mmCIF file of C-alpha atoms in Angstrom:
data_model
loop_
_atom_site.group_PDB
_atom_site.id
_atom_site.type_symbol
_atom_site.label_atom_id
_atom_site.label_comp_id
_atom_site.label_asym_id
_atom_site.label_seq_id
_atom_site.Cartn_x
_atom_site.Cartn_y
_atom_site.Cartn_z
ATOM 1 C CA MET A 476 113.085 218.596 110.149
ATOM 2 C CA SER A 477 109.184 218.245 110.683
ATOM 3 C CA LEU A 478 107.753 216.893 113.691
ATOM 4 C CA TYR A 479 104.995 214.511 112.070
ATOM 5 C CA LYS A 480 105.315 211.535 111.693
ATOM 6 C CA GLY A 481 103.744 211.294 107.286
ATOM 7 C CA ASN A 482 105.354 214.004 106.031
ATOM 8 C CA SER A 483 108.812 214.237 105.645
ATOM 9 C CA GLU A 484 111.435 216.607 103.943
ATOM 10 C CA ASN A 485 114.157 216.295 101.421
ATOM 11 C CA LYS A 486 117.516 217.831 101.498
ATOM 12 C CA ASN A 487 116.081 221.061 99.246
ATOM 13 C CA GLY A 488 113.942 221.687 102.520
ATOM 14 C CA GLU A 489 110.567 220.515 100.600
ATOM 15 C CA ARG A 490 107.654 218.812 101.754
ATOM 16 C CA ARG A 491 107.653 215.283 100.773
ATOM 17 C CA SER A 492 103.811 213.366 101.963
ATOM 18 C CA SER A 493 104.838 209.720 102.933
ATOM 19 C CA THR A 494 102.725 207.701 99.499
ATOM 20 C CA ALA A 495 105.128 209.686 97.338
ATOM 21 C CA LYS A 496 107.825 208.385 100.128
ATOM 22 C CA MET A 497 106.576 204.660 99.864
ATOM 23 C CA SER A 498 106.337 205.243 95.620
ATOM 24 C CA GLU A 499 110.054 206.491 95.549
ATOM 25 C CA GLY A 500 111.253 203.899 97.239
ATOM 26 C CA LYS A 501 111.419 199.872 97.684
ATOM 27 C CA LYS A 502 108.417 198.634 97.170
ATOM 28 C CA MET A 503 107.412 195.694 99.228
ATOM 29 C CA THR A 504 109.352 192.564 100.893
ATOM 30 C CA SER A 505 107.827 189.203 99.175
ATOM 31 C CA SER A 506 108.238 188.303 103.415
ATOM 32 C CA ARG A 507 105.999 191.474 104.437
ATOM 33 C CA ARG A 508 103.375 190.694 101.989
ATOM 34 C CA HIS A 509 103.809 186.668 102.399
ATOM 35 C CA GLN A 510 102.930 187.604 106.156
ATOM 36 C CA LEU A 511 100.303 190.220 104.840
ATOM 37 C CA LYS A 512 98.502 187.475 102.699
ATOM 38 C CA SER A 513 98.381 184.898 105.182
ATOM 39 C CA MET A 514 96.930 187.655 107.379
ATOM 40 C CA LEU A 515 94.190 188.164 105.879
ATOM 41 C CA LEU A 516 93.607 184.629 105.169
ATOM 42 C CA GLN A 517 93.192 184.091 108.099
ATOM 43 C CA ILE A 518 90.892 187.180 108.702
ATOM 44 C CA ALA A 519 88.659 185.366 105.859
ATOM 45 C CA THR A 520 88.331 182.036 107.729
ATOM 46 C CA LYS A 521 87.058 184.296 111.126
ATOM 47 C CA TRP A 522 84.278 185.438 109.054
ATOM 48 C CA LEU A 523 83.222 182.501 107.346
ATOM 49 C CA GLU A 524 83.471 180.273 110.526
ATOM 50 C CA GLU A 525 81.087 182.682 112.074
ATOM 51 C CA GLU A 526 78.933 183.023 109.002
ATOM 52 C CA LYS A 527 78.356 179.310 109.410
ATOM 53 C CA ARG A 528 77.067 179.635 112.651
ATOM 54 C CA GLU A 529 74.869 182.115 111.943
ATOM 55 C CA VAL A 530 73.332 180.264 109.325
ATOM 56 C CA ALA A 531 72.532 177.636 111.400
ATOM 57 C CA ALA A 532 71.318 179.155 114.122
ATOM 58 C CA ALA A 533 68.866 180.976 111.509
ATOM 59 C CA LYS A 534 68.251 177.148 111.002
ATOM 60 C CA GLU A 535 67.372 176.616 114.695
ATOM 61 C CA ALA A 536 65.041 179.463 114.686
ATOM 62 C CA TYR A 537 63.425 179.289 112.337
ATOM 63 C CA MET A 538 62.876 175.514 112.703
ATOM 64 C CA ALA A 539 61.623 175.930 115.991
ATOM 65 C CA GLU A 540 59.722 178.829 114.900
ATOM 66 C CA ASN A 541 58.249 176.748 112.167
ATOM 67 C CA CYS A 542 58.192 173.508 113.169
ATOM 68 C CA PRO A 543 57.153 172.084 116.143
ATOM 69 C CA ALA A 544 57.769 169.641 118.482
ATOM 70 C CA PRO A 545 54.710 167.313 117.459
ATOM 71 C CA ASP A 546 52.977 165.731 121.320
ATOM 72 C CA LEU A 547 53.586 162.463 120.348
ATOM 73 C CA SER A 548 51.898 161.181 124.052
ATOM 74 C CA GLY A 549 48.321 160.067 123.458
ATOM 75 C CA ASP A 550 45.762 157.466 122.314
ATOM 76 C CA VAL A 551 46.000 156.601 118.302
ATOM 77 C CA ALA A 552 42.748 159.252 117.459
ATOM 78 C CA ALA A 553 44.927 161.933 118.721
ATOM 79 C CA LEU A 554 48.624 160.483 117.437
ATOM 80 C CA THR A 555 46.255 160.431 113.669
ATOM 81 C CA GLU A 556 45.536 163.889 113.170
ATOM 82 C CA VAL A 557 48.733 165.121 114.682
ATOM 83 C CA CYS A 558 49.586 163.335 111.494
ATOM 84 C CA LYS A 559 47.514 164.161 109.522
ATOM 85 C CA LYS A 560 48.267 168.300 110.677
ATOM 86 C CA LEU A 561 51.738 167.004 109.496
ATOM 87 C CA HIS A 562 50.590 165.910 105.948
ATOM 88 C CA GLN A 563 48.817 169.458 105.265
ATOM 89 C CA THR A 564 52.069 171.455 106.262
ATOM 90 C CA ILE A 565 54.180 169.718 104.461
ATOM 91 C CA ASP A 566 51.818 170.184 101.091
ATOM 92 C CA LYS A 567 51.357 173.062 101.748
ATOM 93 C CA ILE A 568 54.980 173.875 101.919
ATOM 94 C CA ASP A 569 55.805 172.377 98.698
ATOM 95 C CA GLU A 570 53.389 173.722 97.403
ATOM 96 C CA GLU A 571 54.451 177.449 98.170
ATOM 97 C CA ARG A 572 58.617 175.135 97.074
ATOM 98 C CA TYR A 573 56.641 174.687 93.340
ATOM 99 C CA ASP A 574 55.912 178.733 93.044
ATOM 100 C CA ILE A 575 59.011 179.799 94.291
ATOM 101 C CA GLU A 576 60.854 177.653 92.170
ATOM 102 C CA ALA A 577 58.821 178.271 89.325
ATOM 103 C CA LYS A 578 59.531 182.361 89.850
ATOM 104 C CA VAL A 579 63.253 181.632 90.316
ATOM 105 C CA LEU A 580 62.975 180.296 86.687
ATOM 106 C CA LYS A 581 61.199 182.925 85.052
ATOM 107 C CA VAL A 582 62.932 185.748 86.755
ATOM 108 C CA ASN A 583 66.554 184.044 85.299
ATOM 109 C CA LYS A 584 64.909 182.556 81.829
ATOM 110 C CA GLU A 585 64.284 187.055 81.654
ATOM 111 C CA ILE A 586 68.378 187.931 82.613
ATOM 112 C CA GLU A 587 68.974 185.459 79.800
ATOM 113 C CA ASP A 588 67.116 187.560 77.592
ATOM 114 C CA LEU A 589 68.636 190.533 79.187
ATOM 115 C CA ARG A 590 71.989 189.542 78.825
ATOM 116 C CA LEU A 591 71.539 188.201 75.031
ATOM 117 C CA LYS A 592 70.350 191.631 73.929
ATOM 118 C CA VAL A 593 72.714 193.810 75.782
ATOM 119 C CA VAL A 594 75.098 190.908 73.396
ATOM 120 C CA GLU A 595 73.020 191.920 70.531
ATOM 121 C CA LEU A 596 73.084 195.745 70.817
ATOM 122 C CA ALA A 597 77.450 196.163 72.065
ATOM 123 C CA GLY A 598 77.726 193.540 68.771
ATOM 124 C CA VAL A 599 80.813 191.908 67.724
ATOM 125 C CA LYS A 600 83.707 193.737 67.670
ATOM 126 C CA LYS A 601 86.089 191.849 64.366
ATOM 127 C CA PRO A 602 89.421 192.464 65.513
ATOM 128 C CA ALA A 603 91.490 194.028 63.155
ATOM 129 C CA LEU A 604 92.893 191.073 60.099
ATOM 130 C CA LYS A 605 97.103 191.194 59.480
ATOM 131 C CA LYS A 606 98.179 191.607 55.716
ATOM 132 C CA VAL A 607 99.526 188.333 55.359
ATOM 133 C CA ARG A 608 101.717 186.965 52.481
ATOM 134 C CA MET A 609 100.701 183.840 51.113
ATOM 135 C CA SER A 610 99.525 182.174 47.673
ATOM 136 C CA ALA A 611 96.313 180.197 47.637
ATOM 137 C CA ASP A 612 97.916 176.574 48.047
ATOM 138 C CA ALA A 613 99.877 177.287 50.494
ATOM 139 C CA MET A 614 96.772 179.071 52.806
ATOM 140 C CA LEU A 615 94.917 176.220 51.462
ATOM 141 C CA LYS A 616 97.278 173.724 52.645
ATOM 142 C CA ALA A 617 97.067 176.175 56.258
ATOM 143 C CA LEU A 618 93.662 175.368 56.426
ATOM 144 C CA LEU A 619 92.838 171.559 55.345
ATOM 145 C CA GLY A 620 95.804 170.175 57.051
ATOM 146 C CA SER A 621 99.369 168.503 55.096
ATOM 147 C CA LYS A 622 97.557 165.163 54.341
ATOM 148 C CA HIS A 623 94.318 167.583 51.858
ATOM 149 C CA THR A 624 97.573 168.270 48.874
ATOM 150 C CA VAL A 625 94.970 170.888 46.614
ATOM 151 C CA ASN A 626 95.934 172.211 43.598
ATOM 152 C CA MET A 627 95.543 176.212 42.296
ATOM 153 C CA ASP A 628 95.806 175.114 38.873
ATOM 154 C CA LEU A 629 92.901 175.716 37.524
ATOM 155 C CA ARG A 630 93.101 175.446 34.190
ATOM 156 C CA ALA A 631 94.294 172.073 34.590
ATOM 157 C CA ASN A 632 90.346 170.691 35.562
ATOM 158 C CA LEU A 633 88.806 172.273 32.735
ATOM 159 C CA LYS A 634 88.095 170.186 29.813
ATOM 160 C CA GLN A 635 90.358 170.102 26.248
ATOM 161 C CA VAL A 636 87.580 170.981 23.459
ATOM 162 C CA LYS A 637 88.550 171.801 19.905
ATOM 163 C CA LYS A 638 88.571 173.811 17.850
ATOM 164 C CA GLU A 639 86.709 173.843 14.795
ATOM 165 C CA VAL A 640 87.451 174.955 12.159
ATOM 166 C CA LYS A 641 85.507 176.300 9.411
ATOM 167 C CA GLU A 642 84.551 175.595 6.112
ATOM 168 C CA GLU A 643 83.791 178.900 3.762
ATOM 169 C CA PRO A 644 82.797 177.553 -0.182
ATOM 170 C CA THR A 645 84.779 178.880 -2.938
ATOM 171 C CA GLU A 646 81.514 178.991 -4.611
ATOM 172 C CA ALA A 647 80.897 182.814 -3.598
ATOM 173 C CA VAL A 648 83.483 184.281 -3.513
ATOM 174 C CA GLY A 649 83.214 184.244 -7.261
ATOM 175 C CA ASP A 650 84.921 185.881 -10.277
ATOM 176 C CA TRP A 651 86.551 189.492 -8.547
ATOM 177 C CA ARG A 652 86.316 191.015 -12.027
ATOM 178 C CA LYS A 653 81.913 189.853 -11.947
ATOM 179 C CA ASN A 654 81.728 191.921 -8.392
ATOM 180 C CA ILE A 655 83.761 195.134 -9.529
ATOM 181 C CA GLU A 656 80.902 195.553 -12.878
ATOM 182 C CA ASP A 657 78.243 195.196 -9.820
ATOM 183 C CA LYS A 658 79.991 197.794 -7.145
ATOM 184 C CA ALA A 659 79.717 199.831 -10.231
ATOM 185 C CA ASP A 660 76.396 199.912 -11.221
ATOM 186 C CA ARG A 661 75.780 201.313 -7.670
ATOM 187 C CA LYS A 662 78.868 203.669 -8.687
ATOM 188 C CA LYS A 663 76.331 205.308 -10.697
ATOM 189 C CA MET A 664 73.708 205.216 -8.511
ATOM 190 C CA PHE A 665 75.080 207.046 -6.685
ATOM 191 C CA GLU A 666 76.579 209.690 -9.620
ATOM 192 C CA SER A 667 73.641 209.964 -11.817
ATOM 193 C CA SER A 668 71.371 211.643 -8.728
#
């Protein structure tokens, strides 16, 4: 038997680490999982409370540094002077806030443009389509719904056209014997040459 807790020996005398032992054994029980979850949540709530306290302390320190308490004792002229200084600092802070907001908007727009470029470069992946045996009527019915009935018999929509019968004049045919005699003259032309 081993002196170390992390390793153990099996029947054949081979050593195993504790992680291999855990993977072969049972998984974590639900009560243990629930206990660990609750402990994690408690730790997270403590961290959030500490963070809130730190933010509040930083806010108070900033206000004490940048906004000292005004001295309100004195005559009206001194008070008006204090009010003017406060208004000037308010205007200065508003200008800074406006400039910072403009910078943030510009940076956000650049980020969005870059994100769109990344999407364009990656391209849109088309999903693999499955072969479906479906008639055209069934496909249109699936697309348009059961309310619309579509007939795919396209020949039914065509206009009916009557075919005109051309009559050949009988005079052009003439007597067949005369045609043979005319052709015989032609035959003689070729034979004589």
